């Protein structure tokens, strides 16, 4: 009875410890709750001018058919980003094919795990929707690998097939990014020294708008100001540590239980003298 009470108390403690880990690993969007969340109303035309956006918000832009539209967002280790784009097409147009591409901070094109990355819009269609679910962002990988790493990610939206008569027609686009927190199942033993956040502009250190005559030594690269709401993770902590601890506790309890069940009861058997 005493061992049963000990075992029940230990299992209850294990369940309480596992509860937060299970909750943390559940699918969740990552909207920004701050008032200054970035939901741009226009897009950039290149990597260097990509409009910065937060996860969980809708970025919109008006453009002409044939333009390249760029946005950027931050993704941290353990996240599996899902990029969705909706393009509202003009009233009259021929068949078109739109495509969404995602690049990491090193401008390496990232493959979509699943989703309609390229989709054709039939003649007269009012809109077209695209989706790209990336692989889970890793805290560290080999140099030869193209695994997604923490840092800035770029979204490029454009039409890849259209008739000349449709070139320049007005369209409007909406982009949304959410992430699923995968947790310890994707954890690795290692982390980057710095996230892949490249420089996106050059500005004057003095802040003077008229910088044509300033010495180039007073200028410096400005890093992207976009980052996760809770900052970049260190890469070493994950709920894998919690489950490892739970496994150790269960192994210890199994050892104690096995000893309690197999040890002898009463006085040990002795061989009589002279036998």
mmCIF file with all atom_site columns, N, CA, C and O in Angstrom, residues 16-17 54 58 83 98 101 112 119 151 160 169 172 222 244 248 253 264:
data_model
loop_
_atom_site.group_PDB
_atom_site.id
_atom_site.type_symbol
_atom_site.label_atom_id
_atom_site.label_alt_id
_atom_site.label_comp_id
_atom_site.label_asym_id
_atom_site.label_entity_id
_atom_site.label_seq_id
_atom_site.pdbx_PDB_ins_code
_atom_site.Cartn_x
_atom_site.Cartn_y
_atom_site.Cartn_z
_atom_site.occupancy
_atom_site.B_iso_or_equiv
_atom_site.pdbx_formal_charge
_atom_site.auth_seq_id
_atom_site.auth_comp_id
_atom_site.auth_asym_id
_atom_site.auth_atom_id
_atom_site.pdbx_PDB_model_num
ATOM 1  N N  . UNK A 1 16  ? 1.368  16.670  -13.958 1.00 0.00 ? 16  UNK A N  1
ATOM 2  C CA . UNK A 1 16  ? 1.368  18.122  -13.822 1.00 0.00 ? 16  UNK A CA 1
ATOM 3  C C  . UNK A 1 16  ? 2.540  18.748  -14.557 1.00 0.00 ? 16  UNK A C  1
ATOM 4  O O  . UNK A 1 16  ? 2.426  19.837  -15.130 1.00 0.00 ? 16  UNK A O  1
ATOM 5  N N  . UNK A 1 17  ? 3.687  18.075  -14.546 1.00 0.00 ? 17  UNK A N  1
ATOM 6  C CA . UNK A 1 17  ? 4.850  18.612  -15.254 1.00 0.00 ? 17  UNK A CA 1
ATOM 7  C C  . UNK A 1 17  ? 4.681  18.523  -16.756 1.00 0.00 ? 17  UNK A C  1
ATOM 8  O O  . UNK A 1 17  ? 5.155  19.381  -17.502 1.00 0.00 ? 17  UNK A O  1
ATOM 9  N N  . UNK A 1 54  ? 4.665  41.468  -39.543 1.00 0.00 ? 54  UNK A N  1
ATOM 10 C CA . UNK A 1 54  ? 4.651  40.544  -38.421 1.00 0.00 ? 54  UNK A CA 1
ATOM 11 C C  . UNK A 1 54  ? 3.815  39.329  -38.766 1.00 0.00 ? 54  UNK A C  1
ATOM 12 O O  . UNK A 1 54  ? 2.909  39.389  -39.605 1.00 0.00 ? 54  UNK A O  1
ATOM 13 N N  . UNK A 1 58  ? -2.440 40.768  -41.567 1.00 0.00 ? 58  UNK A N  1
ATOM 14 C CA . UNK A 1 58  ? -2.651 40.770  -43.015 1.00 0.00 ? 58  UNK A CA 1
ATOM 15 C C  . UNK A 1 58  ? -1.901 41.937  -43.637 1.00 0.00 ? 58  UNK A C  1
ATOM 16 O O  . UNK A 1 58  ? -2.159 43.094  -43.299 1.00 0.00 ? 58  UNK A O  1
ATOM 17 N N  . UNK A 1 83  ? 2.588  30.359  -45.256 1.00 0.00 ? 83  UNK A N  1
ATOM 18 C CA . UNK A 1 83  ? 2.409  31.618  -45.974 1.00 0.00 ? 83  UNK A CA 1
ATOM 19 C C  . UNK A 1 83  ? 1.201  31.472  -46.902 1.00 0.00 ? 83  UNK A C  1
ATOM 20 O O  . UNK A 1 83  ? 1.151  30.542  -47.721 1.00 0.00 ? 83  UNK A O  1
ATOM 21 N N  . UNK A 1 98  ? -0.257 32.378  -61.173 1.00 0.00 ? 98  UNK A N  1
ATOM 22 C CA . UNK A 1 98  ? 0.448  33.120  -60.126 1.00 0.00 ? 98  UNK A CA 1
ATOM 23 C C  . UNK A 1 98  ? 1.279  32.165  -59.290 1.00 0.00 ? 98  UNK A C  1
ATOM 24 O O  . UNK A 1 98  ? 0.967  30.974  -59.168 1.00 0.00 ? 98  UNK A O  1
ATOM 25 N N  . UNK A 1 101 ? 6.843  32.456  -53.769 1.00 0.00 ? 101 UNK A N  1
ATOM 26 C CA . UNK A 1 101 ? 8.119  31.850  -53.398 1.00 0.00 ? 101 UNK A CA 1
ATOM 27 C C  . UNK A 1 101 ? 8.567  32.422  -52.059 1.00 0.00 ? 101 UNK A C  1
ATOM 28 O O  . UNK A 1 101 ? 8.316  33.594  -51.752 1.00 0.00 ? 101 UNK A O  1
ATOM 29 N N  . UNK A 1 112 ? 8.525  24.273  -50.477 1.00 0.00 ? 112 UNK A N  1
ATOM 30 C CA . UNK A 1 112 ? 7.279  24.172  -49.735 1.00 0.00 ? 112 UNK A CA 1
ATOM 31 C C  . UNK A 1 112 ? 7.028  22.710  -49.392 1.00 0.00 ? 112 UNK A C  1
ATOM 32 O O  . UNK A 1 112 ? 7.108  21.836  -50.259 1.00 0.00 ? 112 UNK A O  1
ATOM 33 N N  . UNK A 1 119 ? -0.639 28.453  -58.856 1.00 0.00 ? 119 UNK A N  1
ATOM 34 C CA . UNK A 1 119 ? -2.038 28.163  -59.178 1.00 0.00 ? 119 UNK A CA 1
ATOM 35 C C  . UNK A 1 119 ? -2.470 28.997  -60.376 1.00 0.00 ? 119 UNK A C  1
ATOM 36 O O  . UNK A 1 119 ? -2.120 30.181  -60.481 1.00 0.00 ? 119 UNK A O  1
ATOM 37 N N  . UNK A 1 151 ? 15.732 33.560  -38.618 1.00 0.00 ? 151 UNK A N  1
ATOM 38 C CA . UNK A 1 151 ? 16.091 34.836  -39.226 1.00 0.00 ? 151 UNK A CA 1
ATOM 39 C C  . UNK A 1 151 ? 14.964 35.395  -40.067 1.00 0.00 ? 151 UNK A C  1
ATOM 40 O O  . UNK A 1 151 ? 13.787 35.060  -39.895 1.00 0.00 ? 151 UNK A O  1
ATOM 41 N N  . UNK A 1 160 ? 3.446  34.378  -63.329 1.00 0.00 ? 160 UNK A N  1
ATOM 42 C CA . UNK A 1 160 ? 4.485  33.723  -64.118 1.00 0.00 ? 160 UNK A CA 1
ATOM 43 C C  . UNK A 1 160 ? 4.014  33.374  -65.520 1.00 0.00 ? 160 UNK A C  1
ATOM 44 O O  . UNK A 1 160 ? 4.820  32.966  -66.358 1.00 0.00 ? 160 UNK A O  1
ATOM 45 N N  . UNK A 1 169 ? -2.526 45.417  -65.832 1.00 0.00 ? 169 UNK A N  1
ATOM 46 C CA . UNK A 1 169 ? -3.859 45.551  -65.235 1.00 0.00 ? 169 UNK A CA 1
ATOM 47 C C  . UNK A 1 169 ? -3.749 45.633  -63.716 1.00 0.00 ? 169 UNK A C  1
ATOM 48 O O  . UNK A 1 169 ? -2.901 44.975  -63.108 1.00 0.00 ? 169 UNK A O  1
ATOM 49 N N  . UNK A 1 172 ? -4.909 43.586  -56.558 1.00 0.00 ? 172 UNK A N  1
ATOM 50 C CA . UNK A 1 172 ? -4.634 43.811  -55.136 1.00 0.00 ? 172 UNK A CA 1
ATOM 51 C C  . UNK A 1 172 ? -4.296 42.477  -54.493 1.00 0.00 ? 172 UNK A C  1
ATOM 52 O O  . UNK A 1 172 ? -4.880 41.438  -54.844 1.00 0.00 ? 172 UNK A O  1
ATOM 53 N N  . UNK A 1 222 ? 21.890 49.129  -41.857 1.00 0.00 ? 222 UNK A N  1
ATOM 54 C CA . UNK A 1 222 ? 20.823 49.028  -40.871 1.00 0.00 ? 222 UNK A CA 1
ATOM 55 C C  . UNK A 1 222 ? 20.197 47.647  -40.982 1.00 0.00 ? 222 UNK A C  1
ATOM 56 O O  . UNK A 1 222 ? 19.702 47.270  -42.040 1.00 0.00 ? 222 UNK A O  1
ATOM 57 N N  . UNK A 1 244 ? 12.477 14.266  -21.426 1.00 0.00 ? 244 UNK A N  1
ATOM 58 C CA . UNK A 1 244 ? 13.630 13.473  -20.989 1.00 0.00 ? 244 UNK A CA 1
ATOM 59 C C  . UNK A 1 244 ? 13.610 13.301  -19.470 1.00 0.00 ? 244 UNK A C  1
ATOM 60 O O  . UNK A 1 244 ? 13.871 12.203  -18.953 1.00 0.00 ? 244 UNK A O  1
ATOM 61 N N  . UNK A 1 248 ? 13.232 9.842   -17.213 1.00 0.00 ? 248 UNK A N  1
ATOM 62 C CA . UNK A 1 248 ? 14.112 9.453   -16.120 1.00 0.00 ? 248 UNK A CA 1
ATOM 63 C C  . UNK A 1 248 ? 13.352 9.125   -14.854 1.00 0.00 ? 248 UNK A C  1
ATOM 64 O O  . UNK A 1 248 ? 13.666 8.158   -14.144 1.00 0.00 ? 248 UNK A O  1
ATOM 65 N N  . UNK A 1 253 ? 11.087 5.033   -11.059 1.00 0.00 ? 253 UNK A N  1
ATOM 66 C CA . UNK A 1 253 ? 9.928  4.422   -10.412 1.00 0.00 ? 253 UNK A CA 1
ATOM 67 C C  . UNK A 1 253 ? 9.800  2.946   -10.790 1.00 0.00 ? 253 UNK A C  1
ATOM 68 O O  . UNK A 1 253 ? 9.437  2.110   -9.965  1.00 0.00 ? 253 UNK A O  1
ATOM 69 N N  . UNK A 1 264 ? 12.466 -10.704 -1.298  1.00 0.00 ? 264 UNK A N  1
ATOM 70 C CA . UNK A 1 264 ? 11.869 -11.742 -0.473  1.00 0.00 ? 264 UNK A CA 1
ATOM 71 C C  . UNK A 1 264 ? 11.172 -11.185 0.753   1.00 0.00 ? 264 UNK A C  1
ATOM 72 O O  . UNK A 1 264 ? 11.491 -10.094 1.247   1.00 0.00 ? 264 UNK A O  1
#
